[in-house]
mmCIF file of C-alpha atoms and ligand atoms in Angstrom:
data_model
loop_
_atom_site.group_PDB
_atom_site.id
_atom_site.type_symbol
_atom_site.label_atom_id
_atom_site.label_comp_id
_atom_site.label_asym_id
_atom_site.label_seq_id
_atom_site.Cartn_x
_atom_site.Cartn_y
_atom_site.Cartn_z
ATOM 1 C CA MET A 24 56.791 60.756 33.083
ATOM 2 C CA LYS A 25 53.920 58.267 32.896
ATOM 3 C CA ILE A 26 50.686 58.742 34.801
ATOM 4 C CA GLY A 27 48.458 55.748 35.421
ATOM 5 C CA VAL A 28 44.694 55.944 35.724
ATOM 6 C CA LEU A 29 43.209 52.967 37.544
ATOM 7 C CA ALA A 30 40.803 51.598 34.954
ATOM 8 C CA LEU A 31 39.004 48.786 36.751
ATOM 9 C CA GLN A 32 35.668 50.649 36.713
ATOM 10 C CA GLY A 33 34.257 54.132 37.121
ATOM 11 C CA ASP A 34 34.938 57.317 35.166
ATOM 12 C CA PHE A 35 38.592 56.739 34.365
ATOM 13 C CA ASP A 36 38.338 57.982 30.784
ATOM 14 C CA ALA A 37 37.515 61.576 31.751
ATOM 15 C CA HIS A 38 40.729 61.633 33.816
ATOM 16 C CA ARG A 39 42.692 60.212 30.902
ATOM 17 C CA ARG A 40 41.405 62.917 28.584
ATOM 18 C CA ARG A 41 42.127 65.729 31.029
ATOM 19 C CA LEU A 42 45.667 64.492 31.739
ATOM 20 C CA GLU A 43 46.349 64.121 28.016
ATOM 21 C CA GLU A 44 45.100 67.669 27.437
ATOM 22 C CA LEU A 45 47.788 68.680 29.911
ATOM 23 C CA SER A 46 50.387 66.762 27.845
ATOM 24 C CA ALA A 47 50.867 63.897 30.273
ATOM 25 C CA GLU A 48 51.567 60.395 29.008
ATOM 26 C CA VAL A 49 48.717 58.281 30.345
ATOM 27 C CA VAL A 50 48.539 54.542 30.973
ATOM 28 C CA LEU A 51 45.181 52.913 31.744
ATOM 29 C CA VAL A 52 45.983 50.539 34.598
ATOM 30 C CA LYS A 53 43.871 47.405 34.293
ATOM 31 C CA LYS A 54 46.284 45.058 36.069
ATOM 32 C CA THR A 55 48.189 45.930 39.226
ATOM 33 C CA GLU A 56 51.447 44.706 37.617
ATOM 34 C CA GLN A 57 51.280 47.891 35.493
ATOM 35 C CA LEU A 58 51.864 49.936 38.653
ATOM 36 C CA ASN A 59 55.566 49.201 38.165
ATOM 37 C CA GLU A 60 55.604 51.276 34.949
ATOM 38 C CA ILE A 61 54.134 54.527 36.251
ATOM 39 C CA ASP A 62 55.299 57.601 38.161
ATOM 40 C CA GLY A 63 51.920 58.604 39.572
ATOM 41 C CA LEU A 64 48.382 57.266 39.743
ATOM 42 C CA VAL A 65 44.835 58.604 39.598
ATOM 43 C CA ILE A 66 42.151 56.536 41.314
ATOM 44 C CA PRO A 67 38.853 57.697 39.776
ATOM 45 C CA GLY A 68 35.320 57.869 41.088
ATOM 46 C CA GLY A 69 33.073 54.849 40.884
ATOM 47 C CA GLU A 70 31.967 52.584 43.683
ATOM 48 C CA SER A 71 34.664 52.057 46.297
ATOM 49 C CA GLY A 72 33.245 48.695 47.448
ATOM 50 C CA THR A 73 33.364 47.438 43.855
ATOM 51 C CA PHE A 74 36.971 48.602 43.509
ATOM 52 C CA LEU A 75 37.849 46.547 46.592
ATOM 53 C CA LYS A 76 36.122 43.465 45.154
ATOM 54 C CA LEU A 77 37.794 43.830 41.763
ATOM 55 C CA LEU A 78 41.227 44.378 43.319
ATOM 56 C CA GLY A 79 41.065 41.301 45.512
ATOM 57 C CA GLU A 80 43.512 40.773 48.348
ATOM 58 C CA ASP A 81 46.611 40.643 46.201
ATOM 59 C CA GLY A 82 45.690 43.704 44.139
ATOM 60 C CA PHE A 83 44.836 45.605 47.311
ATOM 61 C CA THR A 84 48.274 44.847 48.800
ATOM 62 C CA LYS A 85 50.064 45.926 45.598
ATOM 63 C CA LEU A 86 48.029 49.131 45.405
ATOM 64 C CA LYS A 87 48.662 49.820 49.089
ATOM 65 C CA ASP A 88 52.418 49.558 48.550
ATOM 66 C CA PHE A 89 52.180 51.864 45.534
ATOM 67 C CA VAL A 90 50.121 54.615 47.162
ATOM 68 C CA ARG A 91 52.475 54.762 50.121
ATOM 69 C CA ALA A 92 55.483 55.197 47.872
ATOM 70 C CA LYS A 93 54.318 57.202 44.842
ATOM 71 C CA PRO A 94 52.152 60.251 44.075
ATOM 72 C CA THR A 95 48.471 59.342 43.973
ATOM 73 C CA PHE A 96 45.325 61.379 43.388
ATOM 74 C CA GLY A 97 42.001 59.852 44.442
ATOM 75 C CA THR A 98 38.685 61.408 43.439
ATOM 76 C CA CYS A 99 35.434 60.500 45.177
ATOM 77 C CA ALA A 100 35.557 56.673 45.437
ATOM 78 C CA GLY A 101 39.331 57.110 45.016
ATOM 79 C CA CYS A 102 39.362 59.441 48.018
ATOM 80 C CA ILE A 103 37.450 56.821 50.018
ATOM 81 C CA LEU A 104 40.005 54.172 49.044
ATOM 82 C CA LEU A 105 42.963 56.312 50.144
ATOM 83 C CA ALA A 106 41.562 57.031 53.627
ATOM 84 C CA THR A 107 42.579 55.422 56.900
ATOM 85 C CA ASP A 108 38.987 55.381 58.221
ATOM 86 C CA VAL A 109 35.823 54.815 56.198
ATOM 87 C CA GLU A 110 32.274 54.947 57.560
ATOM 88 C CA ASN A 111 28.701 54.405 56.386
ATOM 89 C CA PRO A 112 29.313 51.515 56.157
ATOM 90 C CA LYS A 113 32.768 50.810 57.540
ATOM 91 C CA GLN A 114 35.154 49.652 54.850
ATOM 92 C CA THR A 115 38.862 48.927 54.515
ATOM 93 C CA GLY A 116 41.020 51.791 53.279
ATOM 94 C CA LEU A 117 44.520 51.877 51.812
ATOM 95 C CA GLY A 118 45.532 54.152 54.690
ATOM 96 C CA ALA A 119 47.568 56.590 52.586
ATOM 97 C CA LEU A 120 45.842 59.657 54.076
ATOM 98 C CA ASP A 121 44.955 60.040 57.736
ATOM 99 C CA ILE A 122 41.340 61.114 57.239
ATOM 100 C CA THR A 123 37.913 59.822 58.217
ATOM 101 C CA VAL A 124 35.528 59.700 55.279
ATOM 102 C CA ARG A 125 31.756 59.175 55.405
ATOM 103 C CA ARG A 126 30.392 57.620 52.222
ATOM 104 C CA ASN A 127 27.253 58.967 50.526
ATOM 105 C CA ALA A 128 27.187 61.736 53.115
ATOM 106 C CA TYR A 129 24.805 64.154 51.426
ATOM 107 C CA GLY A 130 21.704 61.951 51.457
ATOM 108 C CA ARG A 131 19.414 61.152 48.563
ATOM 109 C CA GLN A 132 18.115 64.628 47.832
ATOM 110 C CA LYS A 133 21.554 66.079 47.331
ATOM 111 C CA ASP A 134 22.887 62.972 45.636
ATOM 112 C CA SER A 135 24.518 64.953 42.873
ATOM 113 C CA SER A 136 25.105 68.668 42.558
ATOM 114 C CA ILE A 137 27.365 71.288 41.083
ATOM 115 C CA ARG A 138 28.526 73.808 43.666
ATOM 116 C CA GLU A 139 31.135 76.509 43.892
ATOM 117 C CA GLY A 140 33.985 75.965 46.295
ATOM 118 C CA ARG A 141 37.406 77.468 46.842
ATOM 119 C CA PHE A 142 40.671 75.968 45.634
ATOM 120 C CA LEU A 143 43.755 77.692 47.024
ATOM 121 C CA ASN A 144 41.411 80.605 47.781
ATOM 122 C CA GLU A 145 40.171 80.909 44.207
ATOM 123 C CA PRO A 146 36.561 80.078 43.277
ATOM 124 C CA ILE A 147 36.162 76.822 41.389
ATOM 125 C CA GLU A 148 33.277 74.653 40.154
ATOM 126 C CA MET A 149 32.874 71.330 41.944
ATOM 127 C CA VAL A 150 30.799 68.387 40.731
ATOM 128 C CA PHE A 151 29.605 66.097 43.537
ATOM 129 C CA ILE A 152 28.128 62.662 42.771
ATOM 130 C CA ARG A 153 27.029 60.519 45.718
ATOM 131 C CA ALA A 154 29.930 62.224 47.381
ATOM 132 C CA PRO A 155 31.660 61.313 50.599
ATOM 133 C CA LYS A 156 32.422 63.863 53.296
ATOM 134 C CA ILE A 157 35.811 64.204 54.949
ATOM 135 C CA GLU A 158 34.800 64.262 58.613
ATOM 136 C CA ARG A 159 38.222 64.254 60.200
ATOM 137 C CA VAL A 160 41.534 65.548 58.914
ATOM 138 C CA GLY A 161 44.544 64.053 60.685
ATOM 139 C CA GLU A 162 47.738 65.792 61.659
ATOM 140 C CA GLY A 163 49.910 66.799 58.738
ATOM 141 C CA VAL A 164 47.036 66.619 56.253
ATOM 142 C CA GLU A 165 46.572 69.958 54.533
ATOM 143 C CA VAL A 166 43.209 71.252 53.303
ATOM 144 C CA ILE A 167 43.664 72.573 49.753
ATOM 145 C CA ALA A 168 40.035 73.211 48.807
ATOM 146 C CA THR A 169 36.794 73.739 50.667
ATOM 147 C CA GLU A 170 33.089 73.828 49.877
ATOM 148 C CA GLY A 171 31.199 75.748 52.542
ATOM 149 C CA ASN A 172 32.915 74.665 55.745
ATOM 150 C CA ASP A 173 33.862 71.229 54.459
ATOM 151 C CA PRO A 174 37.324 70.170 53.356
ATOM 152 C CA VAL A 175 36.902 68.695 49.862
ATOM 153 C CA LEU A 176 40.489 68.416 48.615
ATOM 154 C CA VAL A 177 43.253 67.390 50.985
ATOM 155 C CA ARG A 178 46.902 66.551 50.626
ATOM 156 C CA ARG A 179 49.721 65.015 52.526
ATOM 157 C CA GLY A 180 53.021 65.042 50.712
ATOM 158 C CA LYS A 181 52.250 63.736 47.238
ATOM 159 C CA THR A 182 48.981 62.085 48.137
ATOM 160 C CA LEU A 183 45.942 64.074 47.082
ATOM 161 C CA ALA A 184 42.244 63.301 47.547
ATOM 162 C CA ALA A 185 39.084 65.090 46.408
ATOM 163 C CA THR A 186 35.491 64.303 47.347
ATOM 164 C CA PHE A 187 34.308 65.850 44.069
ATOM 165 C CA HIS A 188 35.040 65.177 40.368
ATOM 166 C CA PRO A 189 37.453 67.733 38.880
ATOM 167 C CA GLU A 190 37.622 65.643 35.683
ATOM 168 C CA LEU A 191 33.974 66.535 34.976
ATOM 169 C CA SER A 192 34.438 70.311 35.085
ATOM 170 C CA ASP A 193 35.884 72.326 32.286
ATOM 171 C CA ASP A 194 38.830 73.421 34.412
ATOM 172 C CA TRP A 195 42.295 71.895 34.422
ATOM 173 C CA ARG A 196 43.749 73.512 37.562
ATOM 174 C CA ILE A 197 43.403 70.570 39.915
ATOM 175 C CA HIS A 198 44.935 68.025 37.535
ATOM 176 C CA GLN A 199 47.727 70.497 36.821
ATOM 177 C CA TYR A 200 48.270 70.818 40.568
ATOM 178 C CA PHE A 201 48.701 67.031 40.783
ATOM 179 C CA LEU A 202 51.101 66.960 37.821
ATOM 180 C CA ASP A 203 53.089 69.763 39.431
ATOM 181 C CA LEU A 204 53.275 67.760 42.658
ATOM 182 C CA ILE A 205 54.668 64.784 40.774
ATOM 183 C CA GLU A 206 57.252 66.895 39.027
ATOM 184 C CA ASN A 207 58.164 68.603 42.277
ATOM 185 C CA ASN A 208 57.274 71.963 40.882
ATOM 186 C CA ARG A 209 55.386 74.741 42.470
ATOM 187 C CA PRO A 210 51.878 75.079 41.031
ATOM 188 C CA SER A 211 52.329 76.663 37.611
ATOM 189 C CA TYR A 212 49.285 78.938 37.561
HETATM 190 N N1 LIG B 20 29.333 56.677 46.627
HETATM 191 C C1 LIG B 20 30.511 56.089 46.072
HETATM 192 C C2 LIG B 20 31.224 55.223 47.112
HETATM 193 O O1 LIG B 20 30.789 55.154 48.210
HETATM 194 C C3 LIG B 20 31.439 57.155 45.547
HETATM 195 C C4 LIG B 20 30.751 57.937 44.465
HETATM 196 C C5 LIG B 20 31.656 58.447 43.375
HETATM 197 O O2 LIG B 20 32.809 58.039 43.210
HETATM 198 N N2 LIG B 20 31.126 59.335 42.571
HETATM 199 O O3 LIG B 20 32.184 54.595 46.825
#
């Protein structure tokens, strides 16, 4: 099983390290042709508008086909890319998850913070960096983690999206959850 981490920009290396700690074989995806070699993909945080620019039209189409067919986990900017509806400002999404996401939703003062949320009803540390907010969760999209009253990790089938950065906390549960999804297992913790 090979897991790709989209490595166009952003904090892809922290995802690579975490997945390798969990014994996954990781491929850094720098060209969309590499999508053919992998069984699942992580789209890291960064700047979603920059991702769109770097992908270009052709890359966007290839990525769109991939995320509709194969397990994908988007964190922060990755979550924004996976959404059907993006606001503040409006932006094209890959449409893999029926959610409305508001970019940079916490304002300047709360630009970045570490807060405690709940993942499958267990407390967990969450690192937010210029985080988006999931403002609408469409039918069939399940909320897996919350922070206060906000959904912060959602899933439909094998598509997973987090508004925070699990790769920056010293906790492997969320990446393990994604690997378990890919392997069709029940969560192993
Ligand atoms: N604010 C970024 C965006 O709008 C996301 C921030 C992040 O990925 N940490 O794309």
